[in-house]
CSV table of C-alpha atoms in Angstrom, one decimal:
chain,number,residue,atom,x,y,z
A,864,UNK,CA,-15.1,20.8,-32.6
A,865,UNK,CA,-13.1,22.2,-31.0
A,866,UNK,CA,-16.4,24.5,-29.4
A,867,UNK,CA,-17.8,21.5,-28.5
A,868,UNK,CA,-15.7,20.4,-26.2
A,869,UNK,CA,-15.0,23.9,-25.0
A,870,UNK,CA,-18.6,23.8,-23.6
A,871,UNK,CA,-18.6,20.0,-22.3
A,872,UNK,CA,-15.2,21.6,-20.6
A,873,UNK,CA,-17.5,24.7,-19.1
A,874,UNK,CA,-20.7,21.9,-18.2
A,875,UNK,CA,-18.6,19.3,-16.6
A,876,UNK,CA,-15.9,21.5,-14.7
A,877,UNK,CA,-17.0,25.0,-14.5
A,878,UNK,CA,-20.6,24.5,-13.4
A,879,UNK,CA,-21.9,24.9,-10.6
A,880,UNK,CA,-18.2,24.6,-9.2
A,881,UNK,CA,-17.5,20.9,-10.4
A,882,UNK,CA,-14.0,20.9,-10.9
A,883,UNK,CA,-14.3,21.2,-6.9
A,884,UNK,CA,-15.3,17.6,-6.5
A,885,UNK,CA,-11.6,16.8,-8.3
A,886,UNK,CA,-9.5,19.2,-5.8
A,887,UNK,CA,-11.2,18.2,-2.9
A,888,UNK,CA,-11.3,14.7,-3.6
A,889,UNK,CA,-7.8,14.7,-4.9
A,890,UNK,CA,-6.9,16.2,-1.1
A,891,UNK,CA,-8.0,13.6,0.2
A,892,UNK,CA,-6.6,11.6,-1.5
A,893,UNK,CA,-3.7,12.6,-0.8
A,894,UNK,CA,-4.1,12.7,2.9
A,895,UNK,CA,-5.3,8.5,2.4
A,896,UNK,CA,-2.3,7.9,0.8
A,897,UNK,CA,0.5,9.6,2.5
A,898,UNK,CA,-1.4,8.0,6.0
A,899,UNK,CA,-1.6,4.8,4.9
A,900,UNK,CA,3.0,5.2,3.8
A,901,UNK,CA,3.6,5.7,7.0
A,902,UNK,CA,1.2,3.9,8.5
A,903,UNK,CA,2.7,1.0,6.3
A,904,UNK,CA,6.1,1.9,6.5
A,905,UNK,CA,6.4,1.7,9.9
A,906,UNK,CA,4.2,-1.7,10.1
A,907,UNK,CA,6.7,-3.4,7.2
A,908,UNK,CA,9.2,-2.3,8.8
A,909,UNK,CA,8.4,-3.9,12.5
A,910,UNK,CA,7.7,-7.3,10.1
A,911,UNK,CA,10.5,-7.0,8.3
A,912,UNK,CA,12.9,-6.9,11.8
A,913,UNK,CA,11.1,-9.5,13.3
A,914,UNK,CA,11.2,-11.9,11.1
A,915,UNK,CA,15.2,-11.3,10.1
A,916,UNK,CA,15.9,-11.6,13.5
A,917,UNK,CA,13.2,-14.7,13.5
A,918,UNK,CA,15.2,-16.1,10.3
A,919,UNK,CA,18.8,-15.1,11.9
A,920,UNK,CA,18.7,-15.7,15.5
A,921,UNK,CA,15.7,-18.6,15.8
A,922,UNK,CA,14.0,-16.2,18.6
A,923,UNK,CA,10.4,-14.5,18.4
A,924,UNK,CA,8.6,-17.6,17.9
A,925,UNK,CA,5.3,-16.3,18.6
A,926,UNK,CA,5.9,-12.7,17.1
A,927,UNK,CA,7.1,-14.0,13.6
A,928,UNK,CA,3.9,-17.1,13.4
A,929,UNK,CA,1.4,-13.5,14.3
A,930,UNK,CA,3.3,-12.1,11.1
A,931,UNK,CA,3.1,-15.2,8.5
A,932,UNK,CA,-0.3,-15.3,9.8
A,933,UNK,CA,-0.9,-11.7,8.8
A,934,UNK,CA,1.3,-11.3,5.4
A,935,UNK,CA,-0.4,-14.4,4.3
A,936,UNK,CA,-3.9,-12.9,4.5
A,937,UNK,CA,-3.1,-9.6,3.8
A,938,UNK,CA,-1.6,-10.5,0.0
A,939,UNK,CA,-3.6,-13.4,0.0
A,940,UNK,CA,-7.4,-12.4,-0.2
A,941,UNK,CA,-7.9,-7.8,-2.4
A,942,UNK,CA,-7.8,-4.6,-0.9
A,943,UNK,CA,-11.1,-4.3,-1.5
A,944,UNK,CA,-13.0,-6.7,0.7
A,945,UNK,CA,-10.4,-5.6,3.0
A,946,UNK,CA,-11.2,-2.5,3.6
A,947,UNK,CA,-15.0,-3.1,3.4
A,948,UNK,CA,-14.2,-5.7,6.0
A,949,UNK,CA,-12.5,-2.8,8.1
A,950,UNK,CA,-15.6,-0.4,7.5
A,951,UNK,CA,-18.9,-2.6,7.4
A,952,UNK,CA,-17.6,-5.4,9.7
A,953,UNK,CA,-14.6,-4.3,12.3
A,954,UNK,CA,-15.9,-0.2,13.0
A,955,UNK,CA,-19.2,-1.5,11.8
A,956,UNK,CA,-21.2,-0.4,14.9
A,957,UNK,CA,-18.6,2.7,14.9
A,958,UNK,CA,-19.0,6.4,14.6
A,959,UNK,CA,-15.8,6.6,12.7
A,960,UNK,CA,-14.3,8.7,9.8
A,961,UNK,CA,-14.5,6.9,6.5
A,962,UNK,CA,-10.3,8.6,6.2
A,963,UNK,CA,-9.8,7.0,8.8
A,964,UNK,CA,-10.9,3.8,8.0
A,965,UNK,CA,-8.7,3.9,4.7
A,966,UNK,CA,-5.9,5.0,6.1
A,967,UNK,CA,-5.8,2.2,8.6
A,968,UNK,CA,-6.8,-0.7,5.3
A,969,UNK,CA,-4.2,1.0,2.6
A,970,UNK,CA,-2.1,1.4,5.8
A,971,UNK,CA,-2.4,-2.9,6.8
A,972,UNK,CA,-2.4,-3.8,3.7
A,973,UNK,CA,0.7,-1.5,2.3
A,974,UNK,CA,2.9,-2.5,5.7
A,975,UNK,CA,2.9,-6.7,4.3
A,976,UNK,CA,4.5,-5.8,0.7
A,977,UNK,CA,6.5,-3.8,2.0
A,978,UNK,CA,7.9,-6.0,4.8
A,979,UNK,CA,8.3,-8.5,2.6
A,980,UNK,CA,10.0,-6.0,0.7
A,981,UNK,CA,12.4,-4.5,3.5
A,982,UNK,CA,13.1,-8.3,4.6
A,983,UNK,CA,14.4,-8.5,1.5
A,984,UNK,CA,16.7,-5.7,1.7
A,985,UNK,CA,17.9,-7.5,4.9
A,986,UNK,CA,18.7,-10.4,3.4
A,987,UNK,CA,20.7,-8.7,0.5
A,988,UNK,CA,22.6,-7.9,2.4
A,989,UNK,CA,26.2,-10.4,3.2
A,990,UNK,CA,26.1,-12.0,5.7
A,991,UNK,CA,30.1,-10.8,5.9
A,992,UNK,CA,28.9,-6.7,7.5
A,993,UNK,CA,26.8,-8.6,9.5
A,994,UNK,CA,29.8,-10.9,11.6
A,995,UNK,CA,32.2,-7.3,10.8
A,996,UNK,CA,29.7,-5.2,12.8
A,997,UNK,CA,29.8,-8.5,15.7
A,998,UNK,CA,33.2,-8.8,16.0
A,999,UNK,CA,33.9,-4.8,16.4
A,1000,UNK,CA,31.6,-5.3,19.9
A,1001,UNK,CA,28.0,-3.8,18.6
A,1002,UNK,CA,25.2,-6.3,19.1
A,1003,UNK,CA,22.4,-7.5,16.9
A,1004,UNK,CA,20.1,-3.9,17.4
A,1005,UNK,CA,23.5,-1.7,16.4
A,1006,UNK,CA,25.3,-4.5,13.9
A,1007,UNK,CA,21.4,-4.2,12.0
A,1008,UNK,CA,21.2,0.0,12.5
A,1009,UNK,CA,24.4,1.3,12.1
A,1010,UNK,CA,25.4,-0.8,9.2
A,1011,UNK,CA,22.8,-3.5,8.0
A,1012,UNK,CA,19.7,-1.3,7.3
A,1013,UNK,CA,21.8,1.9,5.9
A,1014,UNK,CA,22.6,-0.3,3.4
A,1015,UNK,CA,19.2,-2.4,3.1
A,1016,UNK,CA,17.4,0.9,2.5
A,1017,UNK,CA,19.0,2.0,-0.7
A,1018,UNK,CA,19.5,-1.3,-1.8
A,1019,UNK,CA,15.3,-1.3,-1.5
A,1020,UNK,CA,14.8,2.5,-2.6
A,1021,UNK,CA,13.7,1.6,-6.2
A,1022,UNK,CA,10.9,-1.5,-4.8
A,1023,UNK,CA,10.4,0.9,-2.4
A,1024,UNK,CA,9.3,3.7,-4.2
A,1025,UNK,CA,7.1,1.3,-7.0
A,1026,UNK,CA,4.4,0.0,-3.5
A,1027,UNK,CA,4.2,3.5,-2.6
A,1028,UNK,CA,2.9,5.0,-6.4
A,1029,UNK,CA,1.3,1.6,-6.3
A,1030,UNK,CA,-0.7,2.5,-3.0
A,1031,UNK,CA,-1.4,5.5,-4.1
A,1032,UNK,CA,-3.6,3.7,-7.6
A,1033,UNK,CA,-5.4,1.6,-4.9
A,1034,UNK,CA,-6.3,4.1,-3.4
A,1035,UNK,CA,-8.9,4.8,-5.9
A,1036,UNK,CA,-11.7,2.1,-4.5
A,1037,UNK,CA,-12.3,4.2,-1.4
A,1038,UNK,CA,-15.6,5.2,-3.5
A,1039,UNK,CA,-16.0,1.3,-1.9
A,1040,UNK,CA,-17.0,2.5,1.6
A,1041,UNK,CA,-18.4,5.7,-0.3
A,1042,UNK,CA,-15.6,7.9,0.0
A,1043,UNK,CA,-15.6,10.7,-2.3
A,1044,UNK,CA,-11.4,10.5,-2.7
A,1045,UNK,CA,-10.0,11.7,-6.3
A,1046,UNK,CA,-12.0,8.9,-8.3
A,1047,UNK,CA,-15.5,8.8,-6.7
A,1048,UNK,CA,-14.9,12.9,-7.0
A,1049,UNK,CA,-14.9,12.3,-10.8
A,1050,UNK,CA,-17.8,9.9,-11.2
A,1051,UNK,CA,-20.2,12.2,-9.3
A,1052,UNK,CA,-19.3,14.8,-12.3
A,1053,UNK,CA,-19.8,11.8,-14.7
A,1054,UNK,CA,-23.4,10.5,-12.6
A,1055,UNK,CA,-23.7,14.7,-13.1
A,1056,UNK,CA,-23.4,15.5,-16.5
A,1057,UNK,CA,-23.4,12.6,-18.8
A,1058,UNK,CA,-20.5,12.7,-19.7
A,1059,UNK,CA,-18.4,10.0,-18.9
A,1060,UNK,CA,-15.2,11.2,-21.5
A,1061,UNK,CA,-13.9,14.7,-19.5
A,1062,UNK,CA,-14.0,13.9,-15.9
A,1063,UNK,CA,-12.4,10.1,-16.1
A,1064,UNK,CA,-9.3,11.7,-18.6
A,1065,UNK,CA,-9.1,14.2,-16.2
A,1066,UNK,CA,-8.5,12.1,-13.0
A,1067,UNK,CA,-6.6,9.8,-15.2
A,1068,UNK,CA,-4.4,12.5,-15.9
A,1069,UNK,CA,-4.1,13.5,-11.9
A,1070,UNK,CA,-3.1,10.4,-11.3
A,1071,UNK,CA,-0.7,10.2,-13.6
A,1072,UNK,CA,1.3,13.8,-13.2
A,1073,UNK,CA,1.6,12.3,-9.3
A,1074,UNK,CA,2.2,9.2,-10.3
A,1075,UNK,CA,5.0,11.0,-13.1
A,1076,UNK,CA,6.1,13.4,-9.9
A,1077,UNK,CA,7.3,10.7,-7.4
A,1078,UNK,CA,8.7,9.0,-9.6
A,1079,UNK,CA,11.3,11.9,-9.7
A,1080,UNK,CA,12.1,11.8,-6.4
A,1081,UNK,CA,12.5,8.5,-5.5
A,1082,UNK,CA,15.1,8.6,-8.1
A,1083,UNK,CA,17.0,11.9,-6.8
A,1084,UNK,CA,16.8,10.4,-3.7
A,1085,UNK,CA,18.5,6.8,-5.5
A,1086,UNK,CA,21.1,9.0,-7.2
A,1087,UNK,CA,21.5,10.6,-3.3
A,1088,UNK,CA,21.8,7.5,-1.9
A,1089,UNK,CA,24.8,5.9,-4.9
A,1090,UNK,CA,26.7,9.1,-4.0
A,1091,UNK,CA,28.5,6.4,-2.1
A,1092,UNK,CA,28.6,4.1,-4.8
A,1093,UNK,CA,30.7,5.6,-7.3
B,643,UNK,CA,61.2,-17.8,21.4
B,644,UNK,CA,59.6,-19.6,23.1
B,645,UNK,CA,57.0,-16.7,24.7
B,646,UNK,CA,56.0,-16.8,29.0
B,647,UNK,CA,53.3,-14.6,27.8
B,648,UNK,CA,49.7,-15.1,30.3
B,649,UNK,CA,47.0,-16.4,29.0
B,650,UNK,CA,45.0,-14.7,27.5
B,651,UNK,CA,42.9,-17.8,26.1
B,652,UNK,CA,41.9,-20.8,27.0
B,653,UNK,CA,40.4,-23.4,24.5
B,654,UNK,CA,38.9,-26.5,26.0
B,655,UNK,CA,37.2,-29.2,24.7
B,656,UNK,CA,35.4,-27.1,21.4
B,657,UNK,CA,33.4,-29.6,19.7
B,658,UNK,CA,31.3,-28.0,16.5
B,659,UNK,CA,28.7,-29.7,14.9
B,660,UNK,CA,27.0,-28.2,11.7
B,661,UNK,CA,23.4,-29.3,11.4
B,662,UNK,CA,23.3,-32.2,13.3
B,663,UNK,CA,25.9,-34.0,10.2
B,664,UNK,CA,29.5,-31.6,9.7
B,665,UNK,CA,32.0,-32.3,12.8
B,666,UNK,CA,33.9,-29.0,11.6
B,667,UNK,CA,35.7,-29.1,15.3
B,668,UNK,CA,36.0,-32.1,17.3
B,669,UNK,CA,37.9,-31.4,20.2
B,670,UNK,CA,40.4,-28.7,20.0
B,671,UNK,CA,42.4,-28.0,23.4
B,672,UNK,CA,45.0,-25.5,23.2
B,673,UNK,CA,46.0,-22.3,25.2
B,674,UNK,CA,46.9,-18.7,23.9
B,675,UNK,CA,49.6,-16.4,25.2
B,676,UNK,CA,49.9,-12.7,25.6
B,677,UNK,CA,52.2,-11.5,22.5
B,678,UNK,CA,51.9,-14.5,20.7
B,679,UNK,CA,51.7,-15.7,17.2
B,680,UNK,CA,49.8,-18.3,16.8
B,681,UNK,CA,50.0,-19.2,12.9
B,682,UNK,CA,47.4,-21.8,12.2
B,683,UNK,CA,48.0,-23.7,8.7
B,684,UNK,CA,45.8,-26.8,6.8
B,685,UNK,CA,44.0,-28.5,4.4
B,686,UNK,CA,40.9,-26.6,3.7
B,687,UNK,CA,37.9,-28.0,5.4
B,688,UNK,CA,40.2,-28.8,8.3
B,689,UNK,CA,38.5,-26.3,10.5
B,690,UNK,CA,40.7,-23.8,11.4
B,691,UNK,CA,38.0,-21.2,9.5
B,692,UNK,CA,35.8,-22.1,11.9
B,693,UNK,CA,38.6,-22.7,14.8
B,694,UNK,CA,38.9,-18.8,14.1
B,695,UNK,CA,35.9,-17.9,14.6
B,696,UNK,CA,35.1,-19.9,17.9
B,697,UNK,CA,37.4,-17.8,19.6
B,698,UNK,CA,35.1,-14.9,18.8
B,699,UNK,CA,32.0,-17.2,19.0
B,700,UNK,CA,31.5,-15.5,15.4
B,701,UNK,CA,30.4,-19.6,15.6
B,702,UNK,CA,28.7,-20.9,18.7
B,703,UNK,CA,30.3,-24.0,20.0
B,704,UNK,CA,28.5,-27.6,19.7
B,705,UNK,CA,30.2,-28.4,23.3
B,706,UNK,CA,33.2,-27.4,25.0
B,707,UNK,CA,34.8,-23.7,26.9
B,708,UNK,CA,36.9,-20.9,25.6
B,709,UNK,CA,38.0,-18.5,28.2
B,710,UNK,CA,39.2,-14.9,27.3
B,711,UNK,CA,41.2,-13.0,30.2
B,712,UNK,CA,39.7,-15.8,32.8
B,713,UNK,CA,36.3,-14.8,31.5
B,714,UNK,CA,34.4,-18.2,30.0
B,715,UNK,CA,32.4,-16.1,26.9
B,716,UNK,CA,31.3,-19.2,26.3
B,717,UNK,CA,29.2,-18.7,29.6
B,718,UNK,CA,24.9,-17.9,28.0
B,719,UNK,CA,25.1,-15.2,31.0
B,720,UNK,CA,28.2,-13.5,29.8
B,721,UNK,CA,27.7,-10.5,28.0
B,722,UNK,CA,29.8,-11.5,25.0
B,723,UNK,CA,30.0,-7.9,22.6
B,724,UNK,CA,32.0,-7.0,26.0
B,725,UNK,CA,34.6,-9.1,25.0
B,726,UNK,CA,35.0,-9.2,21.2
B,727,UNK,CA,35.1,-5.4,21.5
B,728,UNK,CA,39.0,-7.0,22.8
B,729,UNK,CA,39.8,-9.1,20.4
B,730,UNK,CA,39.8,-7.7,17.1
B,731,UNK,CA,38.6,-9.8,13.4
B,732,UNK,CA,40.0,-9.3,9.9
B,733,UNK,CA,38.2,-11.3,7.8
B,734,UNK,CA,38.8,-13.3,4.2
B,735,UNK,CA,36.7,-10.7,1.6
B,736,UNK,CA,37.8,-7.3,4.3
B,737,UNK,CA,33.7,-6.5,5.4
B,738,UNK,CA,34.4,-3.3,5.0
B,739,UNK,CA,31.1,-0.9,5.2
B,740,UNK,CA,30.4,0.4,1.6
B,741,UNK,CA,28.2,3.1,2.4
B,742,UNK,CA,30.7,4.8,5.0
B,743,UNK,CA,33.5,6.3,4.5
B,744,UNK,CA,37.4,5.2,5.6
B,745,UNK,CA,37.5,7.5,8.0
B,746,UNK,CA,33.7,6.6,9.5
B,747,UNK,CA,34.3,3.0,9.2
B,748,UNK,CA,36.8,3.8,11.7
B,749,UNK,CA,35.3,5.6,14.6
B,750,UNK,CA,32.0,3.8,14.1
B,751,UNK,CA,33.1,1.3,16.6
B,752,UNK,CA,35.2,3.6,19.2
B,753,UNK,CA,32.0,6.1,18.8
B,754,UNK,CA,28.8,4.3,19.4
B,755,UNK,CA,30.3,1.4,21.3
B,756,UNK,CA,33.2,2.5,23.4
B,757,UNK,CA,31.7,6.3,23.5
B,758,UNK,CA,34.8,7.7,22.3
B,759,UNK,CA,33.8,11.8,21.4
B,760,UNK,CA,34.1,11.9,17.6
B,761,UNK,CA,36.9,14.2,17.8
B,762,UNK,CA,38.8,12.1,19.7
B,763,UNK,CA,38.0,9.3,17.2
B,764,UNK,CA,38.7,10.5,14.9
B,765,UNK,CA,41.9,11.7,15.5
B,766,UNK,CA,43.4,8.3,16.5
B,767,UNK,CA,42.2,7.4,13.3
B,768,UNK,CA,44.1,9.5,11.6
B,769,UNK,CA,47.1,8.2,13.9
B,770,UNK,CA,46.7,5.2,12.6
B,771,UNK,CA,46.3,6.1,9.1
B,772,UNK,CA,49.6,8.0,8.5
B,773,UNK,CA,50.6,4.9,9.7
B,774,UNK,CA,49.8,2.3,7.6
B,775,UNK,CA,50.5,5.5,5.1
B,776,UNK,CA,46.8,5.7,4.0
B,777,UNK,CA,45.7,9.3,5.1
B,778,UNK,CA,45.0,10.3,1.9
B,779,UNK,CA,42.1,7.5,1.6
B,780,UNK,CA,39.9,9.2,5.0
B,781,UNK,CA,37.2,10.5,3.0
B,782,UNK,CA,37.3,7.7,0.4
B,783,UNK,CA,34.7,5.0,0.2
B,784,UNK,CA,35.6,1.3,0.3
B,785,UNK,CA,35.4,1.3,-3.3
B,786,UNK,CA,37.6,3.4,-4.9
B,787,UNK,CA,40.5,1.9,-2.6
B,788,UNK,CA,42.9,-1.8,-4.3
B,789,UNK,CA,41.9,-5.3,-1.6
B,790,UNK,CA,45.4,-4.6,-0.2
B,791,UNK,CA,44.3,-1.3,0.5
B,792,UNK,CA,41.1,-2.5,1.9
B,793,UNK,CA,42.8,-5.1,4.1
B,794,UNK,CA,44.4,-2.0,5.6
B,795,UNK,CA,41.7,-0.5,6.6
B,796,UNK,CA,40.0,-3.2,7.3
B,797,UNK,CA,43.3,-4.1,9.8
B,798,UNK,CA,43.2,-0.4,11.5
B,799,UNK,CA,39.9,-0.7,11.9
B,800,UNK,CA,40.1,-3.4,14.4
B,801,UNK,CA,42.9,-2.0,15.9
B,802,UNK,CA,41.0,1.7,16.2
B,803,UNK,CA,39.7,-0.7,19.8
B,804,UNK,CA,42.7,-1.2,21.0
B,805,UNK,CA,41.7,-5.2,21.0
B,806,UNK,CA,44.2,-7.5,23.4
B,807,UNK,CA,44.3,-10.0,20.4
B,808,UNK,CA,43.4,-9.7,17.3
B,809,UNK,CA,42.5,-12.5,14.9
B,810,UNK,CA,43.2,-12.8,11.2
B,811,UNK,CA,41.2,-15.4,9.1
B,812,UNK,CA,43.2,-15.9,5.5
B,813,UNK,CA,43.6,-12.1,5.3
B,814,UNK,CA,45.7,-12.8,1.9
B,815,UNK,CA,43.7,-15.2,0.8
B,816,UNK,CA,41.2,-12.7,-2.1
B,817,UNK,CA,44.1,-10.1,-2.2
B,818,UNK,CA,45.8,-10.3,-6.3
B,819,UNK,CA,49.3,-11.4,-5.8
B,820,UNK,CA,51.0,-8.4,-6.0
B,821,UNK,CA,48.8,-6.8,-2.4
B,822,UNK,CA,50.0,-9.9,-0.8
B,823,UNK,CA,53.6,-8.0,1.0
B,824,UNK,CA,51.8,-5.3,1.7
B,825,UNK,CA,49.5,-6.5,3.7
B,826,UNK,CA,51.9,-9.0,4.8
B,827,UNK,CA,54.1,-6.5,6.1
B,828,UNK,CA,51.3,-5.1,8.2
B,829,UNK,CA,51.1,-7.8,9.7
B,830,UNK,CA,54.7,-8.3,11.0
B,831,UNK,CA,54.9,-5.0,11.6
B,832,UNK,CA,52.1,-5.2,14.5
B,833,UNK,CA,53.6,-8.5,15.4
B,834,UNK,CA,57.0,-6.9,16.0
B,835,UNK,CA,55.2,-3.9,18.2
B,836,UNK,CA,53.9,-6.9,20.6
B,837,UNK,CA,50.3,-7.5,19.2
B,838,UNK,CA,48.8,-10.9,20.6
B,839,UNK,CA,48.0,-12.7,17.2
B,840,UNK,CA,46.1,-15.6,15.8
B,841,UNK,CA,46.4,-16.3,11.8
B,842,UNK,CA,44.7,-18.6,10.2
B,843,UNK,CA,46.6,-18.5,6.3
B,844,UNK,CA,48.2,-19.9,3.5
B,845,UNK,CA,50.7,-18.3,3.4
B,846,UNK,CA,54.2,-20.2,5.2
B,847,UNK,CA,56.3,-17.8,4.7
B,848,UNK,CA,54.7,-15.5,7.1
B,849,UNK,CA,54.3,-18.6,9.4
B,850,UNK,CA,57.6,-19.1,9.7
B,851,UNK,CA,59.6,-15.7,9.2
B,852,UNK,CA,56.8,-14.6,11.9
B,853,UNK,CA,55.2,-16.9,13.9
B,854,UNK,CA,55.7,-18.1,17.3
B,855,UNK,CA,54.3,-20.9,16.8
B,856,UNK,CA,52.3,-22.7,14.2
B,857,UNK,CA,49.3,-25.1,14.7
B,858,UNK,CA,48.5,-28.1,11.8
B,859,UNK,CA,44.8,-28.2,11.6
B,860,UNK,CA,43.4,-31.4,10.9
B,861,UNK,CA,39.5,-32.9,10.2
B,862,UNK,CA,38.1,-30.5,13.0
B,863,UNK,CA,41.7,-31.4,15.1
B,864,UNK,CA,44.8,-29.9,16.5
B,865,UNK,CA,47.2,-32.2,15.1
B,866,UNK,CA,50.0,-31.0,15.6
B,867,UNK,CA,51.2,-28.0,17.4
B,868,UNK,CA,55.0,-26.0,17.5
B,869,UNK,CA,57.7,-23.6,16.6
B,870,UNK,CA,58.2,-22.4,13.0
B,871,UNK,CA,61.4,-23.9,12.8
B,872,UNK,CA,60.6,-27.3,14.4
B,873,UNK,CA,57.5,-27.6,12.7
B,874,UNK,CA,58.8,-26.9,9.0
B,875,UNK,CA,61.4,-28.9,9.1
B,876,UNK,CA,61.0,-31.9,11.1
B,877,UNK,CA,57.1,-32.4,11.2
B,878,UNK,CA,56.2,-35.3,13.2
B,879,UNK,CA,52.3,-36.3,11.6
B,880,UNK,CA,52.8,-38.2,8.5
B,881,UNK,CA,49.6,-36.3,7.4
B,882,UNK,CA,51.5,-32.6,8.0
B,883,UNK,CA,54.7,-33.9,6.1
B,884,UNK,CA,51.9,-35.0,3.5
B,885,UNK,CA,50.4,-31.8,3.6
B,886,UNK,CA,54.1,-29.7,3.8
B,887,UNK,CA,55.2,-31.7,0.5
B,888,UNK,CA,52.6,-29.7,-0.9
B,889,UNK,CA,52.2,-26.3,-0.3
B,890,UNK,CA,56.1,-25.8,0.5
C-alpha cells in the first residue's frame, strides 16, 4: 500500500520532472491573480467613485450610465465566457500573450464586484461624517479622500479579502484559452500518467494553502486597522 | 442688550422644499450681526434645523439668498468651501472622525484646508484642548470619550478653523442629562468671548441666560423674534405662548 503510493508519487511528480508543471503553473496563477487584483481594485475604485458621486450629487450622468452597463454585463455573464470572448473575439487577430489576456479578463471581471463592494462601503458611512467634513471647509474630493474612504475601506476589508480569494480560485479556468496555470498543469500530469488522484489532489492542496495564507493576511490587516475602534 | 455689530449673515426670503412636497422653509428673512448669540427654538418639524443647515449650505435653499460677510453664497459661482471655513458647525451627533485621534480630528482641517504646518496646527490644538481641560485625551480615539467630551472636542475642532460664526444644531440633544452642563458651559464661555453664535436648542435656560435674541420658528417661518427677557415674559404669538407653556 505505502509502496504503491510512493511509486505513484514518483511517477506523477518526480519522473521526467513533472513537478515542474505544478510550479510553473503556480507562477502563472500567481502572476494572473496579482495583476488582476490590482486591475480590479483600480477599476472597481473608479467605478465606485463615479457611482457614489452620482448618487450623492446627481452629476456624472453619462459616466454613471456607462458604469451601470459595465456592471450589468460583467456580473450577468460567466467569467469563462468573458475570458473566451476577450481571447478569441477581441484579441482574436492580434498576437497578445495569453497571460495578458487572462489578466485583462479576470481584472475586468473582478472590478465589477470590487466596485459594488467599495460602493457599499461608502454608503455604510454615516452622512454626518460627510457633512462634518464639508462644514470644516473640505471640498467633496478631500472629504471623500480623508474622511469617508479610510472608514469605508476598513468596513469592506473582509469582503474585499473574500473577493480576492474567489479571484484566485476563478483563475483556474484559464485552461480554456490553453494557458498553463496551476490547474492546467495538474491536468497535464493526469493526461501523461493516467492517474487522476495524485496530481488533482496536489493542485487542490496548493490552492487551499494559498487561500489559508491569504485569509490569515487579511485577518492580520483587519486587526491592525481595527486598533482605532477599541 | 442690543448688539449693533455689523451684519455677518443676511437671509433673504429663503424657501426650502424637500422632494417637491415638504415645505421645510417658507420664506425666512433675518440678519445675524457680529457678536450676537441667536437662539432658535420651535416645535420639531418647524424648520429650525433646516434653517441652520442652510446658513452654511449643507441644505441648499430652493429659492432666496443668503449673504455671508457680504457675499451671496447661494450664488452657484461662489466657492462655498472657502466660506464654510469661516462658519464652524456643531452637530447633534458630534460627527467626530472615528478613525482619527482627537488631535488628528482637530488638526486635519487646519493642515489640509488652511495649509498650516503640522507643528503649528498641533500647538494650536493643544492650546484649545487645555482650554476645555481635555489635553490628556489628545491621543485617544473618539470611541474612548464620553458624549459630553465628544461634543466639547467637536466644538474645539470647529474653533481650530478660527471661524467668524459658530452654528450649533441641537448640540445637547443626544447627551445624557448629566453631560449637558459641561457643553453648555463651554458655549457660554464662547459667547462671553464674543463669538457670534446661532444655536438651535431645546435648552430654554441657555436661551434666556446666554442668548441676545431668541427666534421662534413654526411651519417653516419665523413667527416671533425678541430679546430673551421679552420673548419669555411677554410672548405675542398664540403659537409661541402655546409652545412655551409646554416646554417651560
